[in-house]
Amino acid sequence: MIGGYTGKILNIDLNSKNIYHSRLDIESAKKFIGAKGLGAKLLFDMLPIKTDPLSEENILMFTTGPLTGTSVQTSGRGTVITKSPQTGLFLDSHFGGIFAAEMKKAGWDIIILKGKSKNPIYIKINNDKIEFLDASAVWGKECKLVHNWLQKKHGRVKTAVIGPAGENLVKFSSITIDGHRHAGRGGSGAVMGSKNLKAIALAGNNKISIYNPKEFNQKSKEVLKKIQENDFVPIRRKFGTPFWVKLVNDEGLLPTRNYQEGYFENGNKLNAATMQRNIVDSSGACYNCVIACWNKSSIKKGIFKGVSLVGPEYETIALMGSNLGINTIEEVAYLNERCNELGMDTISLGGVLGFAIEAYENKILTKDDLQEIELGWGKTKEIAKLIDIIAKRSTKLGNILAEGVQIASNKIGKGVEKYAVHVKGLEIPGYDPRGAFGMGLAYATSDRGGCHQRAWTVKAELNDPELDRFSFEKKAKIIKEIQDERASFFSLVLCDFAPISEEDCVDLLNLATGSNYTVESYLKAGERIWNLIRIFNLREGLKPNGDKLPTRFFTKSFTKGPAKTKVLSKDEFKKSLNEYYKYRKWDVNGKPTREKIKELDLDKYLKLIDIKKIK
Ligand code: SF4
């Protein structure tokens, strides 16, 4: 096996409890790099068309990349790959912590889970020894408790755990990694729950092989030095992602009261300075990361005093804070901790709760629907009650909201879809595109639905004098290029926050694996991955008009802040979407052309897309 990879895939059938090892295909590894890319390739090839994401046929994968677990900074990252129950499309959900590095040390590039266990179980992996163990004692229990229970029972194992929300198949339930990191988006927790799999606990102590260890370590040190000298790293270390709260609010694009406004009048009570002053105790880091951006916090006053957590992150402050009209960082931290314990994605849940409050305010949802809960902006205790109900699907409305805003709005009807802020079924994150138009195109074209990580244009749109943030001009090309680059980067897989250049990524990849990537071929691999996922999504039912945005962004302007009066123009959006398709060499319906598929060496999939005749 070439370096960087273990060369081994662990296949687990939860129906029969059969286990077999397969070899990693080197040619595929060269074409798709690792975590995101290889996972996408395997999912495409193995998953029957139109599989119900919550059926036992769906596949759940934990994947690593050729740099996972190595000496390079931020290499503790891994990825969960599956078909999303929330969007019905491809899902990759990335996570930090130490689990992925340990998985590689246990000898596995990829773990593939199929089928469904008859009873609740967890899987213990110790290098190549695999055990299926009874999880009935912790079924129904919250995430941290289960993580601690596993460590008490098995020593310092690394864990991936679902909470009650995952067991109850809440469509935006997450997988908690090592007690406090999360594979948050798209509902991978529900897929794990549908398999009656409560947790994976693993330990490994093999050495990760590197093609040229001497030069690789030298290069890692060089990269470390560049990270240490990067101007933004000390800011990220001191404040973490909450650094962005003040800036995004001041610029008028912080989601406020379900995206009705982009400026939150109490933003200063949620920003990084307030957070540092009031709740942060210390910092922390994922495996091998000098950036150390975690905030370890505890609530020191008020009714939630004593609650501790790692967080909240920017996205949680935006979606569970300003988006719900919550006025103190302590209350946001409390809601964050409830989501972590129940195992739900805070971005999607924030979108769902904002949707529910606005629907209640407009008398579409009634007191009867809410069963005694006096829902409203900033009503933290009432919101916390609804969070619990959603996680447990314990009322009729809770059951509907547990489906996410797209399905919930279809079920509720009465015109409530105008309050449902999502793209392709995935609630959108903490940057309102009316304050940075490029984010509109980035959300619309993201491969997993409303996501900011595929092309985060905010910093450039706010700072680059060449870019007008209130225009789509020049955005299509930038977004296409960032998406391709991120697809490669998320296949290595390193942390989104690591300031590592494309050139350094390529050097590290070559030294780890013995390959001969150039920057061009590395970015081409990203484009290949992006196109493969597009074909997968078309196969699974993505429609030509699927790259769209919520109506709210085109019709309703803010009344406050610097983005006041701005709305997206439907014509301009359509024009930039067409421009984006042209840069991608896709047809007017957003389907990769024959030429593009051939150019990317994806001929195998050409037949499929022709047969399907996607119109
Ligand atoms: S930058 Fe933060 S999230 Fe990324 S690897 Fe380091 S500690 Fe983890």
Short mmCIF file of N, CA, C and O and ligand atoms in Angstrom, two decimals, residues 74 77 96-97 181 236 284-287 289 291-294 495 497-498, ligand 1:
data_model
loop_
_atom_site.label_atom_id
_atom_site.label_comp_id
_atom_site.label_asym_id
_atom_site.label_seq_id
_atom_site.Cartn_x
_atom_site.Cartn_y
_atom_site.Cartn_z
N THR A 74 -4.13 20.02 12.43
CA THR A 74 -5.60 19.86 12.25
C THR A 74 -5.97 18.54 11.57
O THR A 74 -7.01 18.44 10.93
N ARG A 77 -9.33 15.21 11.67
CA ARG A 77 -10.67 15.30 11.07
C ARG A 77 -11.09 14.01 10.38
O ARG A 77 -10.29 13.28 9.82
N GLY A 96 -14.40 17.06 14.06
CA GLY A 96 -13.07 17.12 14.66
C GLY A 96 -12.98 16.15 15.82
O GLY A 96 -13.62 15.11 15.83
N GLY A 97 -12.17 16.53 16.82
CA GLY A 97 -11.95 15.63 17.95
C GLY A 97 -10.74 14.77 17.68
O GLY A 97 -9.75 15.21 17.08
N ARG A 181 -17.66 17.06 20.05
CA ARG A 181 -17.60 17.52 18.65
C ARG A 181 -18.79 16.87 17.95
O ARG A 181 -19.40 15.92 18.47
N ARG A 236 -8.40 33.72 16.19
CA ARG A 236 -9.22 32.50 16.22
C ARG A 236 -9.01 31.74 17.52
O ARG A 236 -9.95 31.20 18.10
N GLY A 284 -9.49 24.90 24.14
CA GLY A 284 -9.18 23.48 23.95
C GLY A 284 -8.96 23.23 22.47
O GLY A 284 -9.15 24.13 21.65
N ALA A 285 -8.54 22.01 22.14
CA ALA A 285 -8.19 21.74 20.74
C ALA A 285 -8.52 20.31 20.35
O ALA A 285 -8.54 19.40 21.18
N CYS A 286 -8.76 20.13 19.07
CA CYS A 286 -8.86 18.78 18.49
C CYS A 286 -7.45 18.18 18.44
O CYS A 286 -6.45 18.86 18.70
N TYR A 287 -7.38 16.93 18.02
CA TYR A 287 -6.12 16.21 17.84
C TYR A 287 -5.13 17.05 17.04
O TYR A 287 -5.47 17.57 15.96
N CYS A 289 -3.71 20.10 17.03
CA CYS A 289 -4.06 21.41 16.49
C CYS A 289 -3.58 22.53 17.39
O CYS A 289 -4.03 22.67 18.53
N ILE A 291 -4.04 25.63 16.73
CA ILE A 291 -4.98 26.77 16.66
C ILE A 291 -5.85 26.80 17.92
O ILE A 291 -6.09 27.87 18.48
N ALA A 292 -6.27 25.62 18.35
CA ALA A 292 -7.00 25.49 19.63
C ALA A 292 -8.16 26.47 19.74
O ALA A 292 -8.16 27.34 20.61
N CYS A 293 -9.14 26.33 18.87
CA CYS A 293 -10.21 27.35 18.79
C CYS A 293 -11.42 27.06 19.68
O CYS A 293 -12.37 27.84 19.69
N TRP A 294 -11.42 25.96 20.42
CA TRP A 294 -12.60 25.68 21.24
C TRP A 294 -12.71 26.67 22.41
O TRP A 294 -11.69 27.04 23.00
N CYS A 495 -8.87 20.70 8.71
CA CYS A 495 -9.93 21.56 9.25
C CYS A 495 -10.12 22.79 8.38
O CYS A 495 -9.16 23.43 7.95
N PHE A 497 -10.70 25.60 9.18
CA PHE A 497 -10.13 26.81 9.75
C PHE A 497 -8.61 26.88 9.59
O PHE A 497 -7.99 27.84 10.02
N ALA A 498 -8.02 25.85 9.03
CA ALA A 498 -6.56 25.81 8.93
C ALA A 498 -6.09 26.63 7.72
O ALA A 498 -6.47 26.35 6.60
S1 SF4 B 1 -9.05 24.88 14.35
FE1 SF4 B 1 -10.49 24.40 15.97
S2 SF4 B 1 -12.04 23.01 15.00
FE2 SF4 B 1 -10.22 23.10 13.66
S3 SF4 B 1 -8.98 21.33 14.26
FE3 SF4 B 1 -8.25 23.11 15.45
S4 SF4 B 1 -9.37 23.06 17.39
FE4 SF4 B 1 -10.45 21.70 15.95
#
